CSV table of C-alpha atoms in Angstrom, one decimal:
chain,number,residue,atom,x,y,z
A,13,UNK,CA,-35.8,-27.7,-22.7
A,14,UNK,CA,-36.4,-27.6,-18.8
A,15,UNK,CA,-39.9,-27.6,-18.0
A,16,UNK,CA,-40.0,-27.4,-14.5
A,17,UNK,CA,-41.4,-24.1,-13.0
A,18,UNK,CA,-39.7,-24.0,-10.2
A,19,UNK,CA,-37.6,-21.3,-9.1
A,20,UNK,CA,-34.2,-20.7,-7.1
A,21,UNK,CA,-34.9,-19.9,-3.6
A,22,UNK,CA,-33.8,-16.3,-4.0
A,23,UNK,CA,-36.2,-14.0,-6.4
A,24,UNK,CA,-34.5,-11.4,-8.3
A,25,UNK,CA,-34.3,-8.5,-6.4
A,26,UNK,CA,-33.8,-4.9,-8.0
A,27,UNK,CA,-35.1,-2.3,-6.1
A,28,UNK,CA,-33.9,0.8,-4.6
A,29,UNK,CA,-34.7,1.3,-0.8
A,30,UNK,CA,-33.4,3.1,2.3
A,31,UNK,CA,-31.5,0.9,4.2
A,32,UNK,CA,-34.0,-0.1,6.9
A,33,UNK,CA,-36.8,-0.9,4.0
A,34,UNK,CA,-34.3,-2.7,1.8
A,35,UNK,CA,-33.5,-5.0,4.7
A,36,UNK,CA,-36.8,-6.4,5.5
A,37,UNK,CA,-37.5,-6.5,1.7
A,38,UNK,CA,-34.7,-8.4,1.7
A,39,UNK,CA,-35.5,-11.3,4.8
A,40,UNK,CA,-38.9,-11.4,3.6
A,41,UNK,CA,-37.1,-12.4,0.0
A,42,UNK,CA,-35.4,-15.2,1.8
A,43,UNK,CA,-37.8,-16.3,4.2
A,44,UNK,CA,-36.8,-15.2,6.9
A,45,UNK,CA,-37.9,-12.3,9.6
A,46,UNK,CA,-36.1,-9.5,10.0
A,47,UNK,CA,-33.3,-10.6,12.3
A,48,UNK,CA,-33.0,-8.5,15.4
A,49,UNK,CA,-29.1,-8.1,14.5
A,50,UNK,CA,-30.1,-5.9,11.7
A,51,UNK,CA,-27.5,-3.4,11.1
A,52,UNK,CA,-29.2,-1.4,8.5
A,53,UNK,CA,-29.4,2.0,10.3
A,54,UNK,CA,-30.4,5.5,8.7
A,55,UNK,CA,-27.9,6.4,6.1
A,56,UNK,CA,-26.4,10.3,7.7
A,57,UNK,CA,-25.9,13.0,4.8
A,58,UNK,CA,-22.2,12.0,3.5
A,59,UNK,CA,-23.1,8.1,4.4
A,60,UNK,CA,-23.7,5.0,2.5
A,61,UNK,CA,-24.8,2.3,4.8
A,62,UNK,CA,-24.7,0.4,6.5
A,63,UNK,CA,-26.8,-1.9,5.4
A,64,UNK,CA,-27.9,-5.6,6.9
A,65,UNK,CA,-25.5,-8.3,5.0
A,66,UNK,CA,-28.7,-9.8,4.2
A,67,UNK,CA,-29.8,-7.5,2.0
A,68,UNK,CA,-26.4,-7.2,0.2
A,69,UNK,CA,-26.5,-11.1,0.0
A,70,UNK,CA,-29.5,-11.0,-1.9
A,71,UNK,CA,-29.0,-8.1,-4.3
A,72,UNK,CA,-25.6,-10.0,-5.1
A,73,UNK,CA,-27.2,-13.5,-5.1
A,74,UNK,CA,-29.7,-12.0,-7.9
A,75,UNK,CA,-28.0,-9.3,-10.0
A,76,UNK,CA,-30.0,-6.5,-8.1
A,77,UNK,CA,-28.3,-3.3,-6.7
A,78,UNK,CA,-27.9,-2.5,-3.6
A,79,UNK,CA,-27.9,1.2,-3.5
A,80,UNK,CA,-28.1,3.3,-0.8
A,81,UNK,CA,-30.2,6.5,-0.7
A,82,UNK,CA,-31.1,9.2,0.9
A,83,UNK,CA,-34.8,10.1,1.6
A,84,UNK,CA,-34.4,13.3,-0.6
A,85,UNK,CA,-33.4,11.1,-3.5
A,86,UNK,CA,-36.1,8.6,-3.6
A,87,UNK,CA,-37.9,10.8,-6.1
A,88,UNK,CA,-34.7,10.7,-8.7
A,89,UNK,CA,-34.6,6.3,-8.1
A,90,UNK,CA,-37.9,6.4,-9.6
A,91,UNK,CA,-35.9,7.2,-13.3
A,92,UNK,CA,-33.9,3.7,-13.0
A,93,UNK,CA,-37.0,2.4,-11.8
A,94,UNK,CA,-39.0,3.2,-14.9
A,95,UNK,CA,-35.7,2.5,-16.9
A,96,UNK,CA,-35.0,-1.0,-16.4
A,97,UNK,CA,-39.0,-2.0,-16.5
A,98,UNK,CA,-40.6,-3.6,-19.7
A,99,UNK,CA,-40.1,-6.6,-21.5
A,100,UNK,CA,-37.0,-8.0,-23.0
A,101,UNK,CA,-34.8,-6.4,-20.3
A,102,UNK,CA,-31.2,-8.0,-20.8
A,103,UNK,CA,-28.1,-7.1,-18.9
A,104,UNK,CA,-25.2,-6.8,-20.3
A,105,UNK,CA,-23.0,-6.5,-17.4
A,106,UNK,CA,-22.7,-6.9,-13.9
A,107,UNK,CA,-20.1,-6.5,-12.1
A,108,UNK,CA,-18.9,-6.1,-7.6
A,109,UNK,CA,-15.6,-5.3,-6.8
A,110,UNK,CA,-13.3,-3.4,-4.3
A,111,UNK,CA,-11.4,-0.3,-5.2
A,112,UNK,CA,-8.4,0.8,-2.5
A,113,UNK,CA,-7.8,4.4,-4.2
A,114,UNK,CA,-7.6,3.0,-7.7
A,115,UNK,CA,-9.7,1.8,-10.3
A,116,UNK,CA,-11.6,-0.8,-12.4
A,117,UNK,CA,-12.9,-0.6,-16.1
A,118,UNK,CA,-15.1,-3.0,-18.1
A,119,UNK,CA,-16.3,-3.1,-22.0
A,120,UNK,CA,-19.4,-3.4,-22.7
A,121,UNK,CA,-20.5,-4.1,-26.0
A,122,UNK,CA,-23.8,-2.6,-27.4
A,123,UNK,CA,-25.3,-4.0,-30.3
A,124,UNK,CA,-27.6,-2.0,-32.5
A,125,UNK,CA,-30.8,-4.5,-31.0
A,126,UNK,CA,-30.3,-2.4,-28.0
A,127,UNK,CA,-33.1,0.1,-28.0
A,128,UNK,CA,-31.9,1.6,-24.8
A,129,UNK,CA,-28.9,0.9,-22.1
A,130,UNK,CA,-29.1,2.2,-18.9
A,131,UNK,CA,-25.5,2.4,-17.0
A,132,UNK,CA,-25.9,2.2,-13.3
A,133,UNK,CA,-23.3,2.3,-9.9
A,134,UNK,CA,-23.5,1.9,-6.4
A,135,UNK,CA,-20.9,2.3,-3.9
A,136,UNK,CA,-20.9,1.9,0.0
A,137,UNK,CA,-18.0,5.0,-0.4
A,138,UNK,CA,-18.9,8.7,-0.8
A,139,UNK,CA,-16.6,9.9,-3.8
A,140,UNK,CA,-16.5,6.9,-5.9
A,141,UNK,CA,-17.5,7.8,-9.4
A,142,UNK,CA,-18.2,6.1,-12.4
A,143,UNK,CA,-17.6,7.8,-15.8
A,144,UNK,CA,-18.6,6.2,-19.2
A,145,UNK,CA,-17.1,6.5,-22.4
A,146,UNK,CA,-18.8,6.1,-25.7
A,147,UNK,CA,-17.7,4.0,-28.3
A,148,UNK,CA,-16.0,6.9,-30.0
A,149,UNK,CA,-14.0,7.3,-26.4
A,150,UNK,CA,-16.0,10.5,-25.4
A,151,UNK,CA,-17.1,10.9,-21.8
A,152,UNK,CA,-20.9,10.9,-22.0
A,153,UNK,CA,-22.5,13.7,-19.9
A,154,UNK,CA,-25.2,16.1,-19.0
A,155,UNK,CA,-26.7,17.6,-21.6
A,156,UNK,CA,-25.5,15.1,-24.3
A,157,UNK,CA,-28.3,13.8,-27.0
A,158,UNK,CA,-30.4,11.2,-26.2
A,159,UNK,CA,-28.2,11.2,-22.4
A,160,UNK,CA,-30.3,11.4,-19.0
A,161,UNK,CA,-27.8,11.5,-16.2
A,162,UNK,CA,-28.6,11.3,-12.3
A,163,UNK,CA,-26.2,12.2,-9.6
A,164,UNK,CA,-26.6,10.2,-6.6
A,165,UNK,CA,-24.9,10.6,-2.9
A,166,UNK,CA,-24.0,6.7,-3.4
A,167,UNK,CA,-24.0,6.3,-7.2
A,168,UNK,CA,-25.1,7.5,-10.6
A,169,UNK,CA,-27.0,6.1,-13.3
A,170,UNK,CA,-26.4,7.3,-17.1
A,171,UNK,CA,-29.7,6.1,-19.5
A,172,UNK,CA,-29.4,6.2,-23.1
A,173,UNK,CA,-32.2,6.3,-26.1
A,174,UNK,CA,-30.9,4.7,-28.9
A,175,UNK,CA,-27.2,3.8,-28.0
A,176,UNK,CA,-25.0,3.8,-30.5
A,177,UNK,CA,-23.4,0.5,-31.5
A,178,UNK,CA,-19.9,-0.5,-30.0
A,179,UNK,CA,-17.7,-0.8,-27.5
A,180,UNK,CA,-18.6,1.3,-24.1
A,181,UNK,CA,-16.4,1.4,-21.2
A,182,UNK,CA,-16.9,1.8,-17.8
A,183,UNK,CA,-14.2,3.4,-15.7
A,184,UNK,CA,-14.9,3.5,-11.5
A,185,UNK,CA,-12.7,5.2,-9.7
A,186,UNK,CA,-12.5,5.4,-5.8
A,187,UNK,CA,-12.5,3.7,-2.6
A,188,UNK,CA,-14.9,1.1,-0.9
A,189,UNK,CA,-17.5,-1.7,-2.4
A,190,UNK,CA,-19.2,-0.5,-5.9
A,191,UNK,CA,-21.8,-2.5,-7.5
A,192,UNK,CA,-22.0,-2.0,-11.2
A,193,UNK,CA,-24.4,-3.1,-13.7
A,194,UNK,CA,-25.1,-2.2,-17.7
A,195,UNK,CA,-28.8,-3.1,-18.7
A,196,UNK,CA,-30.8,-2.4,-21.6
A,197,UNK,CA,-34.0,-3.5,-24.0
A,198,UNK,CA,-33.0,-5.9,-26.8
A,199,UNK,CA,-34.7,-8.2,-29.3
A,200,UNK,CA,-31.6,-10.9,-28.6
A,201,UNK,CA,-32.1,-11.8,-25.3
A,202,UNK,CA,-31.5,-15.5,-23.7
A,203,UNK,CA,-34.2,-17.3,-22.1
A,204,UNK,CA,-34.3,-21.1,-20.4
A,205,UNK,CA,-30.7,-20.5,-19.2
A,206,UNK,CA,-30.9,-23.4,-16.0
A,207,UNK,CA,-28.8,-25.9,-15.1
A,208,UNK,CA,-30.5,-29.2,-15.6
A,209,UNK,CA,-30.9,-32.8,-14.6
A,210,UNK,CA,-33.1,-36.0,-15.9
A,211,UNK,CA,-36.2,-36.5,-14.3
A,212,UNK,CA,-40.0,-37.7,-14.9
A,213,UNK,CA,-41.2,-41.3,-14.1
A,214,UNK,CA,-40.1,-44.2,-17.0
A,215,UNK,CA,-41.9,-43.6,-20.3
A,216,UNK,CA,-42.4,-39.7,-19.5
A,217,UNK,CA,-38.7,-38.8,-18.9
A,218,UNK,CA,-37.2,-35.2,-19.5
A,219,UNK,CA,-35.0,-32.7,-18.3
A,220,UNK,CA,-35.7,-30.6,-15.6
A,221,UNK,CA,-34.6,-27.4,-14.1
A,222,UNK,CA,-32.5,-28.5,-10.8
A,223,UNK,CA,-33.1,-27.1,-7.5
A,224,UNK,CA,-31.4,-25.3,-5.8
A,225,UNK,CA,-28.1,-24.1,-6.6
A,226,UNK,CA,-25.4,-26.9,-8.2
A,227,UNK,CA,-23.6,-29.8,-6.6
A,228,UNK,CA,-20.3,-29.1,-6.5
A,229,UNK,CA,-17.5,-32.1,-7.7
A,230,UNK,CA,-20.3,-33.2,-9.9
A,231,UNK,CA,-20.9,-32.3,-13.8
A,232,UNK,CA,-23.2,-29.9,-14.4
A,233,UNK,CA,-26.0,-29.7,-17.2
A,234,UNK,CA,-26.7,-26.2,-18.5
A,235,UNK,CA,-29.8,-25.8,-21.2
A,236,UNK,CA,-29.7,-22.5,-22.8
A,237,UNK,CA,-31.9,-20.7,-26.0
A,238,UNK,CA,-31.6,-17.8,-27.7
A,239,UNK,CA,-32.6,-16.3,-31.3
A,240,UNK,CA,-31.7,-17.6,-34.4
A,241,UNK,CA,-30.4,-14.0,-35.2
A,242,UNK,CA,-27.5,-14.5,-33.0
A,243,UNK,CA,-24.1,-15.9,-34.4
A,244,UNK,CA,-21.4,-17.2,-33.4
A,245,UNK,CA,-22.9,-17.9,-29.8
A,246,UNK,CA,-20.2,-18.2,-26.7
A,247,UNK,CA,-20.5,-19.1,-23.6
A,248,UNK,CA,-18.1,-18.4,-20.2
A,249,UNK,CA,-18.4,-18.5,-16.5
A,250,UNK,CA,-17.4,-14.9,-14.8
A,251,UNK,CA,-16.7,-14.2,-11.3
A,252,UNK,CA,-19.1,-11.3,-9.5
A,253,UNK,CA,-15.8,-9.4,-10.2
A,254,UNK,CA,-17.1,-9.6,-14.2
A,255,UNK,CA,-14.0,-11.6,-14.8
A,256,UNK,CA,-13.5,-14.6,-17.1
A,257,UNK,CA,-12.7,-17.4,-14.8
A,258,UNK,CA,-13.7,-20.3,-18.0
A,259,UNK,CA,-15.1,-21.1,-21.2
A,260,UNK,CA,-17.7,-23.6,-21.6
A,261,UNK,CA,-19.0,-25.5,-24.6
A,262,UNK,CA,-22.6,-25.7,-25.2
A,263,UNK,CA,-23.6,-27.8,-28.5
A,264,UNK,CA,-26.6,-26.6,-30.6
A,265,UNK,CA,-29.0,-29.4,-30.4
A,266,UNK,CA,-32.4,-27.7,-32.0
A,267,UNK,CA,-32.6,-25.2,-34.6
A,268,UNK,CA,-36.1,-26.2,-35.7
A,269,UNK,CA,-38.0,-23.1,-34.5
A,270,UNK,CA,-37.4,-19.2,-33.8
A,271,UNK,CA,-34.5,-20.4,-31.4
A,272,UNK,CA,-31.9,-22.3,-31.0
A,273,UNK,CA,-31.6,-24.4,-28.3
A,274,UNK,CA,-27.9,-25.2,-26.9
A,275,UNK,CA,-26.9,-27.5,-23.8
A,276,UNK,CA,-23.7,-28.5,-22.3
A,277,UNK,CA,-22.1,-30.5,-19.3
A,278,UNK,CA,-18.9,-29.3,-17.7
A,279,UNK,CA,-17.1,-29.5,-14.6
A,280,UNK,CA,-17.9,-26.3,-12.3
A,281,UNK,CA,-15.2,-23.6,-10.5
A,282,UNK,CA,-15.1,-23.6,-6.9
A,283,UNK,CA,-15.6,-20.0,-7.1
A,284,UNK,CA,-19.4,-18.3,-7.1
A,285,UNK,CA,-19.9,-17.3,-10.8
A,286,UNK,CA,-22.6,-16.0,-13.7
A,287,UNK,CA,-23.1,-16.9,-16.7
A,288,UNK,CA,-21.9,-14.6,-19.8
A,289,UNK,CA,-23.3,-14.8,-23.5
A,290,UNK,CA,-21.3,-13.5,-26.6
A,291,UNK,CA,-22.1,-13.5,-30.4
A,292,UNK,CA,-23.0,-11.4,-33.1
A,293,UNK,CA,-26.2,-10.1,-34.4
A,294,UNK,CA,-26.6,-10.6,-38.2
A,295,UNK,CA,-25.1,-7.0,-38.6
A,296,UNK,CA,-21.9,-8.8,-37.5
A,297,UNK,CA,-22.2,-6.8,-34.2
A,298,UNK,CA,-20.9,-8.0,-31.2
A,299,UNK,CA,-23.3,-8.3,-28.5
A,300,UNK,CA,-23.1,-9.9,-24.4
A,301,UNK,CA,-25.4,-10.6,-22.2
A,302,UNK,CA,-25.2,-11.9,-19.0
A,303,UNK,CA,-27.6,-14.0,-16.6
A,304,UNK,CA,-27.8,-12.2,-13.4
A,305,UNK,CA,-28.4,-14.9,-11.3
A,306,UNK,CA,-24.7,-15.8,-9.4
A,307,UNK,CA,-24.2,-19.5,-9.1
A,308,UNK,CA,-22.3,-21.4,-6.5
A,309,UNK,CA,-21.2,-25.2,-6.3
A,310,UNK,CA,-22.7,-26.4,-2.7
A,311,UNK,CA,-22.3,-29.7,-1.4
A,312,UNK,CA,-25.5,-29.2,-0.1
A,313,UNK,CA,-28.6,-30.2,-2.0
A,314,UNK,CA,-32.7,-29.9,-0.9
A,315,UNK,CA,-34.7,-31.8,-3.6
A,316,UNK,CA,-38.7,-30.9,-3.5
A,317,UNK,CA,-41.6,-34.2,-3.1
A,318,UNK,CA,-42.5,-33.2,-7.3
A,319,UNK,CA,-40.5,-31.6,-10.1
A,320,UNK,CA,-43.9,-30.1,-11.0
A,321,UNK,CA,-46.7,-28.8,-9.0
A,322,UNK,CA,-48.5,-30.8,-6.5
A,323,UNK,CA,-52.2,-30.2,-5.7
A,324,UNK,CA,-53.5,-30.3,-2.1
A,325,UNK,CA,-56.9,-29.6,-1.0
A,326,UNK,CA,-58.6,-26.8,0.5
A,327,UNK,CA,-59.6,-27.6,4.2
A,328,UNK,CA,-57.1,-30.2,4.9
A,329,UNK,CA,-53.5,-30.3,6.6
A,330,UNK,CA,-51.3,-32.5,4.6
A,331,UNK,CA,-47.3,-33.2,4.4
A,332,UNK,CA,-45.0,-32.5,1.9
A,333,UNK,CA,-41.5,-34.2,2.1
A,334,UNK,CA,-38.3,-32.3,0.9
A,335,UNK,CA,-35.2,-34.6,0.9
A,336,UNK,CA,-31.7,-32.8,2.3
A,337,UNK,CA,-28.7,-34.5,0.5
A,338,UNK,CA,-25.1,-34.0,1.7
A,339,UNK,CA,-21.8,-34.6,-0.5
A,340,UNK,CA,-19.7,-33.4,1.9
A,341,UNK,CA,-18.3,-33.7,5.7
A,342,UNK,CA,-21.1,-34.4,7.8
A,343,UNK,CA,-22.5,-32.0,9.0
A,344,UNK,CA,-25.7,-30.1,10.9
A,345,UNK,CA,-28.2,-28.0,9.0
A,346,UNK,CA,-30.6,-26.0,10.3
A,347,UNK,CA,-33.9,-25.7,8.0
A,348,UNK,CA,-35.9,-22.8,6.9
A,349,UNK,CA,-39.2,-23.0,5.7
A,350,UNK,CA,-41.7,-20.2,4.6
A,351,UNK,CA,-44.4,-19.7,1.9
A,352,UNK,CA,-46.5,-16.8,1.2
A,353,UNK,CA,-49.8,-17.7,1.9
A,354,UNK,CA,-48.3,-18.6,5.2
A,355,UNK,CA,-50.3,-22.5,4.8
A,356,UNK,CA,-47.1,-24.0,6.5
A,357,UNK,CA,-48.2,-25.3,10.0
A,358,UNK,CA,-45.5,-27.3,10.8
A,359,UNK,CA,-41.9,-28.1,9.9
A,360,UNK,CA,-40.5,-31.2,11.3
A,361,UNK,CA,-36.7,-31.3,11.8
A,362,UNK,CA,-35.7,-27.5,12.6
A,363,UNK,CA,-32.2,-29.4,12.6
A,364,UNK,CA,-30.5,-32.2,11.4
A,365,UNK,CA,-26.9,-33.9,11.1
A,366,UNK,CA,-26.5,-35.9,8.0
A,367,UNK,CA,-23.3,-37.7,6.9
A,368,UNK,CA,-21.0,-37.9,4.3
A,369,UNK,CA,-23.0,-38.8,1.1
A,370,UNK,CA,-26.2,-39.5,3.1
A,371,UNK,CA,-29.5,-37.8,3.5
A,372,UNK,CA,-32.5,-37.3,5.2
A,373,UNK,CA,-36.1,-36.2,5.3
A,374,UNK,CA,-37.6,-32.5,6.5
A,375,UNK,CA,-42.0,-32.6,6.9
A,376,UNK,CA,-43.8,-29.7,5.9
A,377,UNK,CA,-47.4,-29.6,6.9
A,378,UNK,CA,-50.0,-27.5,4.5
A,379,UNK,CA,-52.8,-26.6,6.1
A,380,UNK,CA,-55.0,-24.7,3.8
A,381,UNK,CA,-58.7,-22.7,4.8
A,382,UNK,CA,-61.6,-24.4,3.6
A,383,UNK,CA,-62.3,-20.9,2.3
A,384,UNK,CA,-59.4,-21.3,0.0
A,385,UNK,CA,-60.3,-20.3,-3.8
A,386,UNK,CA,-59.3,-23.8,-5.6
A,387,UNK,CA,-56.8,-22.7,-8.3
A,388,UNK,CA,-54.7,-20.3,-6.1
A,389,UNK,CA,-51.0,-20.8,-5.7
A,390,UNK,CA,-48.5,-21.2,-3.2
A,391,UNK,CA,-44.8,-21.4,-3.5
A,392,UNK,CA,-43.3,-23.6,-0.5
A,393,UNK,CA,-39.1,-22.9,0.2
A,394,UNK,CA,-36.8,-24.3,1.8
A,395,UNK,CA,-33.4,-23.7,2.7
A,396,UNK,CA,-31.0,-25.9,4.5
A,397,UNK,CA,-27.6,-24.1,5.8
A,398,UNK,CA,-24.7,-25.5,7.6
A,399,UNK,CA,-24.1,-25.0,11.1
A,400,UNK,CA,-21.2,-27.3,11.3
A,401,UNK,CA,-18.4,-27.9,8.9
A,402,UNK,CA,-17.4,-25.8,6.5
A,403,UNK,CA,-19.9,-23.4,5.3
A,404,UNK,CA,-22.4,-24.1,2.7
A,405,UNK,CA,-26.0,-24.1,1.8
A,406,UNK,CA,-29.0,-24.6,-0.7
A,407,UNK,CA,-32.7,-24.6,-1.4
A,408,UNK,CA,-35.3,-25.7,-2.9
A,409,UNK,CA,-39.1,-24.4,-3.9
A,410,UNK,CA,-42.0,-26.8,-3.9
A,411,UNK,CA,-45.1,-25.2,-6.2
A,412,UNK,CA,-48.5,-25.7,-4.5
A,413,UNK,CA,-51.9,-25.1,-6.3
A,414,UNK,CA,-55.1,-25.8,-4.3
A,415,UNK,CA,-57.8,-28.0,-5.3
A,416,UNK,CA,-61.4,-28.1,-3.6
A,417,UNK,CA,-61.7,-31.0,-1.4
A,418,UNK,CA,-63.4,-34.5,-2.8
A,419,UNK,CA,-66.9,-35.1,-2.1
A,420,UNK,CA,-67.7,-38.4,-0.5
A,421,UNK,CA,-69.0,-40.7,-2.6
């Protein structure tokens, strides 16, 4: 299994804001400032946006929703808020589409695991509604056992205690963008779902979690675990649409514990896509569940100085190196660094072409306090995104922990 702690350059985002908020919540989630093209704007009573693409980006990018409220209904967000918090939170759908006057439906199967299932969309629309039929094929409403339904100007959200087991499905109807996502609490859940790569120096080798998003035109590695309860494991690559767009084959390769570990290596779409999980539980129920981060082949790839963390020392300004590779055209890429302790002092390009299959270097300077508590953490990105060429980009994250500086001998 992976062991690199690492993460993708976006963090999941799920939150529900007003636009303005939800904006610089979301530049301060890629690393940027707020841009001063922000065209997040306060929502007007029958509105719903608009919102900075930024944010939308990010919400998409990490299977979050963006939904857009009005101040008087902050209060009621607070109920999907406490919903979807606690552990072993899977989601079992997530889906984006656009509707022109008609509509979209999706099956989601609940397996009897699921101790509760929240049902939540979000439209940029006014009118767009989602109903949700139980597995009997009744609509689920106000009032219903175990049911606690909210109305929003841009969405509703349905929460259920004790769901029960089989097929639910999800009918939008409407005009305009709508967001959709099914999430609940479940003892089968997946966990170390990355795409991977070798790595390690000779004698200590392993395989690591990849930074960054994919290569594209390259096989890709995927590591994946889940309980031994689950059966008849499947995996597929869906569009954001929550469409199948392939099946992939993952090969148990160790059973020995709890878990059981599966990997795979396949050729990717040139399409963005997530990840989708079937099987049974040992009721022979049918469950899903889908990773909510959305992958996308790049031909653009930032590789960190360390697959783990690197130490640096309290009081001194040092370098670390990130390494921009490019499959593709050549091309110009302008860099973005930014870490939260805000020890970056310098980053050396802010530019830089690199050809076809070449690559080149990108210097960030640490410069941590002296009054620095040794054992604290930092988290360096970096993203590299195309400015020439056709469009693409990627990141990478570069874990810090501070030391205290060496005494002279």
């Amino acid at each position: 299994m992976s062991n690199n702690p690492s993460a993708l350059p976006f963090s999941s985002l799920r939150v529900l804001l007003t636009s303005f908020a939800a904006f610089c919540l979301a530049a301060t989630a890629l690393g940027q400032q707020p841009s001063q093209q922000n065209r997040s704007r306060p929502f007007g009573p029958d509105a719903c946006g608009p919102a900075d693409p930024t944010y939308i980006r990010t919400a998409e990018e990490t299977g979050g929703l963006p939904m857009f409220l009005q101040r008087s209904e902050v209060a009621k967000s607070m109920k999907f808020m406490g919903a979807t918090l606690g552990g072993n939170r899977v989601d079992l759908l997530w889906a984006t589409d656009t509707l022109r006057g008609d509509s979209s439906e999706f099956a989601v199967p609940v397996d009897s695991t699921v101790e509760n299932i929240t049902f939540a969309m979000s439209t940029n629309t006014k009118g767009t509604s989602l109903v949700v039929l139980n597995p009997a094929g009744e609509e689920i409403k106000t009032g219903d056992t175990g049911a606690d339904v909210t109305e929003l100007n841009c969405g509703r959200f349905l929460t259920l205690k004790r769901p029960a087991p089989g097929d639910y499905r999800l009918r939008v109807t409407g005009s305009g963008k709508f967001w959709l996502e099914a999430e609940g609490k479940s003892e089968i859940f997946t966990f170390g779902l990355e795409f991977v790569e070798l790595g390690g120096r000779p004698g200590h080798q392993g395989m690591f979690r990849i930074s960054g998003q994919p290569l594209a035109d390259r096989p890709a590695t995927l590591e994946c675990s889940i309980q031994k309860e689950a059966q008849d494991v499947a995996f597929r690559l869906i569009s954001p649409a929550g469409k199948t767009l392939q099946t992939i084959k993952l090969q148990p390769i160790d059973n020995s514990g709890d878990d059981i570990e599966f990997s795979g290596t396949f050729k990717l779409p040139a399409t963005p896509f997530r990840i989708a999980v079937t099987g049974k539980n040992s009721k022979g129920e049918a469950f899903q569940r889908i990773q909510n981060t959305l992958y996308h082949a790049e031909t653009v790839r930032v590789t960190p100085e360390s697959l783990l963390e690197v130490e640096r020392p309290a009081g001194k300004t040092t370098t670390i190196t990130f390494t921009v590779h490019n499959v593709g055209a050549p091309a110009t890429f302008r860099i973005i660094v930014a870490d939260a302790r805000r020890f970056v002092s310098r980053a050396e390009p802010k530019e830089l072409l690199v050809g076809k299959d070449g690559s080149a270097k990108v210097e960030v300077d640490l410069t941590v306090p002296a009054s620095a508590t040794a054992g604290i953490g930092d988290d360096v990105s970096i993203t590299a995104q195309s400015l020439t060429g056709p469009p693409t980009y990627n990141g990478a994250v570069q874990p810090v922990s501070v030391v205290a500086p060496r005494k002279a001998p």
